[in-house]
CSV table of C-alpha atoms in Angstrom, one decimal:
chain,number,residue,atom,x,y,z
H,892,UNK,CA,0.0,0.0,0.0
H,893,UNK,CA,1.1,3.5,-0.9
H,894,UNK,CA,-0.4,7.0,-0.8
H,895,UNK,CA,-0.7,10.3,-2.7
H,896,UNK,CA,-0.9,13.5,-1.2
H,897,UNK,CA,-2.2,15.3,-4.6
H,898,UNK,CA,-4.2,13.3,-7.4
H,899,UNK,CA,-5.2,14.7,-10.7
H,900,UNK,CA,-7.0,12.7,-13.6
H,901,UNK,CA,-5.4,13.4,-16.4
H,902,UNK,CA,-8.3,12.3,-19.4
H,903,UNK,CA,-8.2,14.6,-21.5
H,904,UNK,CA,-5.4,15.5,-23.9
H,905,UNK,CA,-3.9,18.6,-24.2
H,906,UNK,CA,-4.1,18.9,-19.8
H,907,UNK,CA,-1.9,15.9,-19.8
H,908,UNK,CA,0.6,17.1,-22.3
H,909,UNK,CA,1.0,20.5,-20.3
H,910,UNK,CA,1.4,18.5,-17.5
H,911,UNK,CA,4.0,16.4,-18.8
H,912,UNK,CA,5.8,19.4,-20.2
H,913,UNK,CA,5.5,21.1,-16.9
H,914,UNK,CA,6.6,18.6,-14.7
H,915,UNK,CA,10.1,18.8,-16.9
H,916,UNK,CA,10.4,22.1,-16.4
H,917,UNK,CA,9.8,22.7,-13.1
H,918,UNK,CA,12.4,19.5,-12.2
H,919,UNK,CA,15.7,21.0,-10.7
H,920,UNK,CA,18.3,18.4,-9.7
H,921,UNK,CA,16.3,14.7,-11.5
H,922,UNK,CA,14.0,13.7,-13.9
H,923,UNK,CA,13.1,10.2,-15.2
H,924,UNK,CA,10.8,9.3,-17.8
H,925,UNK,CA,10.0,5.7,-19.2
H,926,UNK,CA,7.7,4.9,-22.9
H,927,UNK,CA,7.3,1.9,-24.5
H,928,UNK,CA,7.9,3.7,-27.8
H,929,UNK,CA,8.5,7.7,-28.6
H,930,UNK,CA,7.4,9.0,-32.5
H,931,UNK,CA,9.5,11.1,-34.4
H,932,UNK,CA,6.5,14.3,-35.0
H,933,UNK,CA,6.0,17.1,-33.4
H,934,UNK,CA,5.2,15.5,-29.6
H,935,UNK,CA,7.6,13.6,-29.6
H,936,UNK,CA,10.1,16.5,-30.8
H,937,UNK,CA,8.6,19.2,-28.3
H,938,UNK,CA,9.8,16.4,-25.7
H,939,UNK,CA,13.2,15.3,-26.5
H,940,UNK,CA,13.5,19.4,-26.5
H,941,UNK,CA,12.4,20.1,-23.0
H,942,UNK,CA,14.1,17.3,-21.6
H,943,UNK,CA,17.6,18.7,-23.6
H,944,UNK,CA,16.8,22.4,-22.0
H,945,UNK,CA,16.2,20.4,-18.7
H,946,UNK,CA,19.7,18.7,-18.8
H,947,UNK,CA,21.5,21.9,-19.8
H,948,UNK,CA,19.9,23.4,-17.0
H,949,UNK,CA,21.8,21.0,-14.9
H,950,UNK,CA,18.9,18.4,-14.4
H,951,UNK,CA,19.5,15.0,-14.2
H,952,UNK,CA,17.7,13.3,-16.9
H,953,UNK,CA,16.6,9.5,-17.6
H,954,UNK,CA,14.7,8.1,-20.9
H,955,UNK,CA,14.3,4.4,-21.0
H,956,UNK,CA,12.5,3.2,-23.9
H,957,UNK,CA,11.7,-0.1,-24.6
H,958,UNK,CA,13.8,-1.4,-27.4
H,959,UNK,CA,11.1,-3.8,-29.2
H,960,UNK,CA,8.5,-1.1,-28.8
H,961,UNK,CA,10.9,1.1,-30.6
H,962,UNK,CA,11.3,-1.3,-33.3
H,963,UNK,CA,7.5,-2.0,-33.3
H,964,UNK,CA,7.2,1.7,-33.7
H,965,UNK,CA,9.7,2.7,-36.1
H,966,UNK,CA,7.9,1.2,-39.2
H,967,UNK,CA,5.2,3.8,-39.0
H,968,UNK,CA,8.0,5.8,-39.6
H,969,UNK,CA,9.8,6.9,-42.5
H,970,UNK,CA,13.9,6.1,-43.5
H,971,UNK,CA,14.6,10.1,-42.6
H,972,UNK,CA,12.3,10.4,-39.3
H,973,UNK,CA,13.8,7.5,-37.8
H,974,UNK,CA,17.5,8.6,-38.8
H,975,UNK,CA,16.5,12.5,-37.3
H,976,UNK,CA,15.3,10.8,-34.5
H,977,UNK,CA,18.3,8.9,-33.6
H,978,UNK,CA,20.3,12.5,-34.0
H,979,UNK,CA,17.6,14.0,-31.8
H,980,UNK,CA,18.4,11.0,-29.0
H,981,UNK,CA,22.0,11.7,-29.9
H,982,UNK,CA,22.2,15.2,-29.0
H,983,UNK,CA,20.2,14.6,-25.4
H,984,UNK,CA,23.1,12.6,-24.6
H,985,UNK,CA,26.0,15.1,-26.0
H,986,UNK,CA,24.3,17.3,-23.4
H,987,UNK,CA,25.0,14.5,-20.5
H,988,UNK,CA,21.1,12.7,-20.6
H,989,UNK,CA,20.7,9.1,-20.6
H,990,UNK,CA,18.9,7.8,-23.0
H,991,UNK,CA,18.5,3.8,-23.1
H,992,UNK,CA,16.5,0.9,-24.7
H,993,UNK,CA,15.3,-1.8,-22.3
H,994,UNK,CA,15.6,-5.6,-23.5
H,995,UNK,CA,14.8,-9.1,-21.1
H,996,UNK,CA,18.3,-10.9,-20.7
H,997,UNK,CA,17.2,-13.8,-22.9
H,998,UNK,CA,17.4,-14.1,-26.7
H,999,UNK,CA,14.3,-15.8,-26.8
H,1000,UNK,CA,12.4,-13.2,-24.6
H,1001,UNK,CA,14.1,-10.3,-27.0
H,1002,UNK,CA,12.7,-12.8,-30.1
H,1003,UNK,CA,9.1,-12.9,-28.9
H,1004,UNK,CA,8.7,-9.0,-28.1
H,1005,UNK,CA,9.3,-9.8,-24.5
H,1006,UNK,CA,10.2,-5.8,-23.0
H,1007,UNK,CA,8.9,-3.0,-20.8
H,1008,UNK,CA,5.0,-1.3,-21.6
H,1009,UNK,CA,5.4,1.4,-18.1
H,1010,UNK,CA,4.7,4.9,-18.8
H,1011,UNK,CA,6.5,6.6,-15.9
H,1012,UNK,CA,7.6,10.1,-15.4
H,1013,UNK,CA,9.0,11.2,-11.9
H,1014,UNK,CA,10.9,14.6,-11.0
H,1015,UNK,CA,12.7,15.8,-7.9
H,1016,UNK,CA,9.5,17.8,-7.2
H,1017,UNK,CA,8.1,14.8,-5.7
H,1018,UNK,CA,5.3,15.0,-8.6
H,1019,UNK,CA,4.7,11.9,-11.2
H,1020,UNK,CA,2.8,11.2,-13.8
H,1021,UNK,CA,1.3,7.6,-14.3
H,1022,UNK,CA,-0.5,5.9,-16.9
H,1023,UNK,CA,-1.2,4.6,-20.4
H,1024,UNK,CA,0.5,6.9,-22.8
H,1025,UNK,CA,3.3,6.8,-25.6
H,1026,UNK,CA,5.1,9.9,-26.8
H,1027,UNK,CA,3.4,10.1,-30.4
H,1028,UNK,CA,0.5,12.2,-31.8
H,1029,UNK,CA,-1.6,8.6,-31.3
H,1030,UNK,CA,-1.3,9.5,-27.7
H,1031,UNK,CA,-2.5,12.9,-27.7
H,1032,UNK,CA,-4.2,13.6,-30.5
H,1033,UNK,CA,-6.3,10.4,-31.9
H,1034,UNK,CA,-6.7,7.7,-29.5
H,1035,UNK,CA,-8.4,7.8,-25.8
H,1036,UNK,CA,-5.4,7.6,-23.0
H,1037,UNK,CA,-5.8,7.9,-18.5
H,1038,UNK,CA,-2.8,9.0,-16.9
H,1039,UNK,CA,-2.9,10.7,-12.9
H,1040,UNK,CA,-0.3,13.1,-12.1
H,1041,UNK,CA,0.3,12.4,-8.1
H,1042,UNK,CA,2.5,14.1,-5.4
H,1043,UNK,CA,3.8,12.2,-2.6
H,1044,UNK,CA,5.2,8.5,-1.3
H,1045,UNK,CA,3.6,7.1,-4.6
H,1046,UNK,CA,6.2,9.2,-6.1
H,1047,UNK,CA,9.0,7.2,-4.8
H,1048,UNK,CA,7.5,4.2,-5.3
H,1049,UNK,CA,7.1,4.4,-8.4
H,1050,UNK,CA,10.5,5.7,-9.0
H,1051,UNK,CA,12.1,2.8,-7.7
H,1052,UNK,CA,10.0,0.4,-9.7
H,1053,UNK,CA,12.2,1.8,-12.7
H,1054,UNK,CA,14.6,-0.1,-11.9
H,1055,UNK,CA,13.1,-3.0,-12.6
H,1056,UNK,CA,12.6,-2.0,-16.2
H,1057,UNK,CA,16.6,-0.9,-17.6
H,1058,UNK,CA,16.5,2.4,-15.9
H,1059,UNK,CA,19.5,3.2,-13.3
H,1060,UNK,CA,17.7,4.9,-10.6
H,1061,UNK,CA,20.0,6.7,-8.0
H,1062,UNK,CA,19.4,5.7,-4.5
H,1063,UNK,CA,19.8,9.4,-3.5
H,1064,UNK,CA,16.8,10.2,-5.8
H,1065,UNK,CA,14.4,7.6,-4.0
H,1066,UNK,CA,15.5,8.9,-0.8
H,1067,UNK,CA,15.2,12.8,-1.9
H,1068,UNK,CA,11.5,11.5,-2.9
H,1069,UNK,CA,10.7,9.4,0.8
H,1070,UNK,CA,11.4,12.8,2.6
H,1071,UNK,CA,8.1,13.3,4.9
H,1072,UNK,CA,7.0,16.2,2.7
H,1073,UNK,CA,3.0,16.6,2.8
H,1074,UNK,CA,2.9,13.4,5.2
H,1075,UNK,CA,0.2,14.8,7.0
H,1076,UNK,CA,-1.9,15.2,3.8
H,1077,UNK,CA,-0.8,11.7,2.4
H,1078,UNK,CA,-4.1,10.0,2.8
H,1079,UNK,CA,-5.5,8.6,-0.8
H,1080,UNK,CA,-4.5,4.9,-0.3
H,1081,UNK,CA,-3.2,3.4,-3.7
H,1082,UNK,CA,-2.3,0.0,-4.3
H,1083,UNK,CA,0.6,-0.5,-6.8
H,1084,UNK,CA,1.0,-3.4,-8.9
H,1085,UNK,CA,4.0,-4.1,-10.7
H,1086,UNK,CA,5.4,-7.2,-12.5
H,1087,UNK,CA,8.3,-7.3,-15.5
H,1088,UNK,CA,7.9,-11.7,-16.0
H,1089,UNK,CA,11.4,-11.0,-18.4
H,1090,UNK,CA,13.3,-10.9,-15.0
H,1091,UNK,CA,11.5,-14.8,-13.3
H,1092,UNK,CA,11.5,-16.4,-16.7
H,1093,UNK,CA,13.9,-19.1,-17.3
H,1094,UNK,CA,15.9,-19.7,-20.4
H,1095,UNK,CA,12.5,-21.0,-22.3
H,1096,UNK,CA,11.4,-17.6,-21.5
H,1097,UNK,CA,7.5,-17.1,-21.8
H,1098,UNK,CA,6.7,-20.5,-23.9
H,1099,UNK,CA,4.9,-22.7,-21.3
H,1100,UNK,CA,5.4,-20.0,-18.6
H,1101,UNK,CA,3.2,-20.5,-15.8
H,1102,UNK,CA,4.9,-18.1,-13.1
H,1103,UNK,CA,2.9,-15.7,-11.1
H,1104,UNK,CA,2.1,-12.0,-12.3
H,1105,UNK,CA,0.7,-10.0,-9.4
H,1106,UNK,CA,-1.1,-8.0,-11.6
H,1107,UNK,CA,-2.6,-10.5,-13.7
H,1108,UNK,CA,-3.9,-11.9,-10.7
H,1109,UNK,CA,-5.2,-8.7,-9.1
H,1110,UNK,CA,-6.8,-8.0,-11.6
H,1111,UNK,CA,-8.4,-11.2,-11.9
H,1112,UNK,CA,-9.1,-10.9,-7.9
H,1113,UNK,CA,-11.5,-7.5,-8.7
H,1114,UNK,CA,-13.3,-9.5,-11.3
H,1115,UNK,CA,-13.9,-12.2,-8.8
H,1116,UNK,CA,-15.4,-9.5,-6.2
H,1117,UNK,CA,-17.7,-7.6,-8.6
H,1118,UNK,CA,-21.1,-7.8,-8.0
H,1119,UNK,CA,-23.2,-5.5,-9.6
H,1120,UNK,CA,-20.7,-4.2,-12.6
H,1121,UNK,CA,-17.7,-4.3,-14.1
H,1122,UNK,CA,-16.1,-2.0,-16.9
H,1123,UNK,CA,-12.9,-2.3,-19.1
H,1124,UNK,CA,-11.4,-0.3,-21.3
H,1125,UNK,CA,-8.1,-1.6,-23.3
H,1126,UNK,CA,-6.5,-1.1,-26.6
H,1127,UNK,CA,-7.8,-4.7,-28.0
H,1128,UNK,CA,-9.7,-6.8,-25.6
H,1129,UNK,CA,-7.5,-10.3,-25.9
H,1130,UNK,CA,-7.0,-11.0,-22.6
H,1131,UNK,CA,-5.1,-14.2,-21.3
H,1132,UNK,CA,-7.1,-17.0,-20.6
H,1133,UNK,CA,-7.6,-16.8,-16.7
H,1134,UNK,CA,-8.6,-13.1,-16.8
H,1135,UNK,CA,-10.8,-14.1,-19.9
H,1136,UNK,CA,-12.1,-17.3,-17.7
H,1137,UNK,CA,-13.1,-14.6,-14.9
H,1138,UNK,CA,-14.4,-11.6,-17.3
H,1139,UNK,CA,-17.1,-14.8,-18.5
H,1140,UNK,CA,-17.8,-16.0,-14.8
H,1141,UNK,CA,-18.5,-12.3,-14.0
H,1142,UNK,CA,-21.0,-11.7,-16.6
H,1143,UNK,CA,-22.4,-15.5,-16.2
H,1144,UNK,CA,-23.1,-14.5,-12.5
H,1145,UNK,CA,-25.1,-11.3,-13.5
H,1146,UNK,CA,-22.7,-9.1,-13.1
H,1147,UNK,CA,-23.2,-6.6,-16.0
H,1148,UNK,CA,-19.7,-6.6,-17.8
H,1149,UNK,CA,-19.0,-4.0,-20.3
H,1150,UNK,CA,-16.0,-3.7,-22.5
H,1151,UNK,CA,-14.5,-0.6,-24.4
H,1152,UNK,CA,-11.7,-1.1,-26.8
H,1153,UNK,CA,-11.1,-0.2,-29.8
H,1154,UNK,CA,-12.4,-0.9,-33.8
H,1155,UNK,CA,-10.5,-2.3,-36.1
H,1156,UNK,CA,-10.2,0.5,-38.4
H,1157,UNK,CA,-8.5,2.4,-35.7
H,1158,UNK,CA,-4.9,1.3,-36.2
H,1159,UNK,CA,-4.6,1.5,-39.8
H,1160,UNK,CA,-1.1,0.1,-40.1
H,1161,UNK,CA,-2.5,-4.0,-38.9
H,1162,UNK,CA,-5.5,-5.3,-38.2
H,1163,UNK,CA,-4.3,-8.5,-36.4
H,1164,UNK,CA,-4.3,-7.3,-32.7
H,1165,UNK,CA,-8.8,-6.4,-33.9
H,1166,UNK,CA,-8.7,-10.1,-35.0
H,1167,UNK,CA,-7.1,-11.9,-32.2
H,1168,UNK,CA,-9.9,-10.0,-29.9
H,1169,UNK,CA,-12.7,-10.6,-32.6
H,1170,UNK,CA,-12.1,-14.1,-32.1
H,1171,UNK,CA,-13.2,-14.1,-28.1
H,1172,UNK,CA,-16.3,-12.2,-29.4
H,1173,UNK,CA,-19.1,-15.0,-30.0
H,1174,UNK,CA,-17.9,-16.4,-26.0
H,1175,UNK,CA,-18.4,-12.8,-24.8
H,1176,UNK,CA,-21.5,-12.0,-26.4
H,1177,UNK,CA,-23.4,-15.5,-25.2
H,1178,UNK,CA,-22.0,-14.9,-21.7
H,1179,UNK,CA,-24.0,-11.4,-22.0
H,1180,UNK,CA,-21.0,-9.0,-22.1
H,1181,UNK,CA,-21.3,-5.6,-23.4
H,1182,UNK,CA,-19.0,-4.8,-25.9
H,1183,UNK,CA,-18.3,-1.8,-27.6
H,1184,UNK,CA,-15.5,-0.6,-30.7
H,1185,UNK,CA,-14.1,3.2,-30.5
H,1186,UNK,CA,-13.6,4.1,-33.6
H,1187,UNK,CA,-10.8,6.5,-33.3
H,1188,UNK,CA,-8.9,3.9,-30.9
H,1189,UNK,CA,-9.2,3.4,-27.3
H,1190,UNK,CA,-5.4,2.9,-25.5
H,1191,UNK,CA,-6.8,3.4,-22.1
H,1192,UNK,CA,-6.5,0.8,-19.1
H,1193,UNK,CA,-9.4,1.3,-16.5
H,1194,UNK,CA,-11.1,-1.0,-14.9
H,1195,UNK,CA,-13.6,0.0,-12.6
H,1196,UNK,CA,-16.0,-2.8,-10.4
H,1197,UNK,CA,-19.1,-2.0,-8.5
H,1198,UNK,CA,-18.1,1.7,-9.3
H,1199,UNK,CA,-16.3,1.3,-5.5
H,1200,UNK,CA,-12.7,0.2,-7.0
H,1201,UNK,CA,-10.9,1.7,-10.4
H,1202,UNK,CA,-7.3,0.5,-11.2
H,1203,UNK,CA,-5.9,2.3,-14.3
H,1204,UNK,CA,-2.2,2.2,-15.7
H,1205,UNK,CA,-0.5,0.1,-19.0
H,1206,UNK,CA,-1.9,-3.1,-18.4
H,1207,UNK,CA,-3.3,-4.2,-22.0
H,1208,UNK,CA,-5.7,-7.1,-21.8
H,1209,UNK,CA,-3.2,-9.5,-23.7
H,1210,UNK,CA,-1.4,-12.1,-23.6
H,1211,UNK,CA,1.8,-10.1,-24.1
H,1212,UNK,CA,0.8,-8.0,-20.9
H,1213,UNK,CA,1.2,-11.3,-18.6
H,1214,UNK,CA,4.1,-13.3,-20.0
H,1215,UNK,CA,6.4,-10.8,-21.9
H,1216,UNK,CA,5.9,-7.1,-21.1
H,1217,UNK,CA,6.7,-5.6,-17.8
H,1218,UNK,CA,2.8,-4.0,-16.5
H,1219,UNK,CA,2.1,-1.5,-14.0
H,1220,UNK,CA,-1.4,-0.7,-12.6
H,1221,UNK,CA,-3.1,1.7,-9.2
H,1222,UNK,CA,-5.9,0.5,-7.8
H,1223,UNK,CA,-7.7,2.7,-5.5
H,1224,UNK,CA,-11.3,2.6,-3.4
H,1225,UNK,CA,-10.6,6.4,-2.4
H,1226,UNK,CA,-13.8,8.0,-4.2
H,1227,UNK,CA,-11.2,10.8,-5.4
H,1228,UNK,CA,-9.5,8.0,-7.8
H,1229,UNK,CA,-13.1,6.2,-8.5
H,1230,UNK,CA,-15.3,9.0,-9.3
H,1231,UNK,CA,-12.9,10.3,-12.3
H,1232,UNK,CA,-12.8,6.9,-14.1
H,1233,UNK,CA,-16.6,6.5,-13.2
H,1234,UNK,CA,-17.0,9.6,-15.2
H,1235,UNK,CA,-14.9,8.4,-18.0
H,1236,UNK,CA,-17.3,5.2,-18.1
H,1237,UNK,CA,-20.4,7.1,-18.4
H,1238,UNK,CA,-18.9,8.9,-21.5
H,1239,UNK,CA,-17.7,6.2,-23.6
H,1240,UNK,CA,-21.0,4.7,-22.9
H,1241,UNK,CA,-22.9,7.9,-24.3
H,1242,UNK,CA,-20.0,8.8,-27.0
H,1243,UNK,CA,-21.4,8.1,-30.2
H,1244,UNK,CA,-18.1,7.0,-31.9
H,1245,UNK,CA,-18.3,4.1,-29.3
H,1246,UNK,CA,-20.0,1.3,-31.6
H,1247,UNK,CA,-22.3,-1.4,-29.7
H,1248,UNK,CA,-21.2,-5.4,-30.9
H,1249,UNK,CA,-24.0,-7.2,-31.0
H,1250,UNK,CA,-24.3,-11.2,-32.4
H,1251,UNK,CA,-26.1,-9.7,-35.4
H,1252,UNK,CA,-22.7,-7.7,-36.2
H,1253,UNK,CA,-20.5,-10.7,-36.5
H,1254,UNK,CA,-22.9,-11.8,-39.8
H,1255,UNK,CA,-22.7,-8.5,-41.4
H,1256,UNK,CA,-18.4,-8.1,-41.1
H,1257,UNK,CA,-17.7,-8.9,-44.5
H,1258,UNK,CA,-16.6,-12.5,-45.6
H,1259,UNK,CA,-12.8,-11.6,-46.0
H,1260,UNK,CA,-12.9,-10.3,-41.7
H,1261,UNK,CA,-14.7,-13.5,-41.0
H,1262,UNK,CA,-12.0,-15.0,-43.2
H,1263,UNK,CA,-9.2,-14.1,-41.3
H,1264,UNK,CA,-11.1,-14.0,-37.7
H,1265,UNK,CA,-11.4,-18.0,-38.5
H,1266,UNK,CA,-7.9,-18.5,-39.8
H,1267,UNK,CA,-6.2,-16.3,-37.6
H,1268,UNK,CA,-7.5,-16.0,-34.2
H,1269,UNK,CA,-6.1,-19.3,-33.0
H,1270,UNK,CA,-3.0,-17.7,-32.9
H,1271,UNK,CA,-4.3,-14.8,-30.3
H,1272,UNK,CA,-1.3,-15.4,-27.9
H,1273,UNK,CA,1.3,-14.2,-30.7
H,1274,UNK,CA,-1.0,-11.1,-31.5
């Protein structure tokens, strides 16, 4: 258990893009920022620019990005941006920054995509910013995204996390953070849940991996407990088999289970990750789960159960998310972190880009989805 002595939602947009541009130039002696992947445009630019002006200012400055992610990335890229973007990573570290790509140990882990998916930014302030978004225009100006900027011991712990995922994290930095500042008004309880499996697996790394994943399994444990509702939002709903198993037992119960992700139209470069969630759809549906397609993409992670309990982060319901990519998620019963994401649910829910699946909408996709639903989906775990 941790707590936060300041907690803003940051939903939409632009306020957490100020914020994360604030936060940088307000640090003084450290900053640290983690991504899974960072787009040469005019976001990811703007960044790379404050954190140079921060390092020339003397600041202390981390980027860890994950290495795969980068790669993943890089082909929505073109020949030049990607060659101007390794100048622009170049040049924070001719002014003394660190910039690094995070890779598991194991060849095999680094072959299957195995990496790191936390979006962490923490400065000396004592201030962070937590959630679901990359450093590309997708972030923060197409798809839907939940990050909280929080003051306070959550600060530290999330700092030292870092480690865990390539960043070198100066012990000074997480004491300067555990200082008693604003103890008094520390009093929003957060749970953090953290798990990188790269760092349990052995040489096999995640085939036939059956090792724990705290958050996998808490978040399987708030399934288990809802009783009247339960609402997810993820980027495609694939989710491994046990928190599948317990999304189904939920809605089998009664429990009215909703699910927002997003449509396949929304990420134009593959449609694979829509069709490795399509193919969950007809055990969904006849176990009475809501489901609904956003359009213009949904990259959010909330889930939210008996509107008393919201956890929110980078957990993707995938696969990937439990056996190769290091997940972060708070969960929180303080009504200041439930009500926000309560809110959010209400929205999607009345948003009219938010597209209801019914059973009747899996006979009208047209015979080349249902095609390569049928061929394809079996393979859900690589996608």
């Amino acid at each position: 258990m941790t707590h936060a002595s300041a907690f803003v939602p940051l939903w939409e947009r632009t306020a957490e893009w100020q914020a994360r541009l604030a936060l940088i130039a307000g640090a003084r002696s450290f900053l640290y920022l983690t991504t899974f992947y960072l787009e040469h445009d005019d976001y990811g630019v703007a960044l790379l620019a404050a954190l140079r002006a921060a390092q020339r200012r003397g600041v202390a400055v981390t980027l860890v990005i994950d290495a795969f992610g980068q790669r993943l990335g890089g082909v929505l890229m073109t020949a030049s941006q990607r060659a101007d973007l390794a100048q622009e990573f170049a040049g924070l570290r001719s002014e003394g920054g660190v910039v690094s790509f995070y890779a598991p140990p194991r060849r095999v882990q680094r072959w299957l995509g195995g990496g790191q998916h936390v979006k962490i930014q923490v400065a000396d302030s004592g201030d962070a910013i937590f959630g679901s978004s990359n450093i590309t225009k997708s972030s923060f100006a197409a798809w839907n995204e939940y990050a909280v900027a929080v003051r306070g011991p959550v600060a530290a712990d999330l700092l030292e996390s870092l480690s865990a995922v390539g960043a070198v994290v100066a012990p000074a930095h997480v004491a300067h953070l555990r200082q008693p500042r604003d103890a008094a008004s520390a009093d929003l309880a957060l749970d953090y849940w953290f798990c990188n499996p790269n760092s349990v697996q052995g040489w096999r790394g995640p085939f036939g991996w059956r090792g724990r994943n705290v958050v996998t399994e808490r978040m399987i444990d708030m399934l288990e407990t809802a009783r009247v509702s339960a609402r997810i939002t993820s980027f495609y709903f694939k989710p491994v088999g046990p928190l599948l198993d317990a999304v189904v037992r939920a809605a089998r119960r009664g429990v009215s289970v909703e699910v927002f992700h997003s449509h396949r139209d929304a990420l134009p470069a593959t449609d694979l990750a829509w069709i490795a969630a399509a193919a969950t759809y007809p055990r969904l549906l006849e176990a009475g789960v809501q489901l609904y397609e956003n359009r213009h993409g949904e990259h959010s992670k909330l889930v939210l159960v008996d509107d008393a309990w919201a956890a929110f982060g980078s957990y993707n319901f995938e696969d990937a998310a439990n056996d190769r990519l290091a997940e972060a998620m708070l969960a929180s019963r303080d009504p200041r972190a439930v009500a926000p994401v309560a809110a959010i649910f209400n929205e999607l829910r009345a948003h009219p880009g938010n597209l209801r699946v019914a059973p009747a909408s899996l006979a009208q996709w047209p015979a080349r989805v249902r095609t390569r639903v049928s061929r394809y989906g079996r393979f859900k775990w690589w996608m």
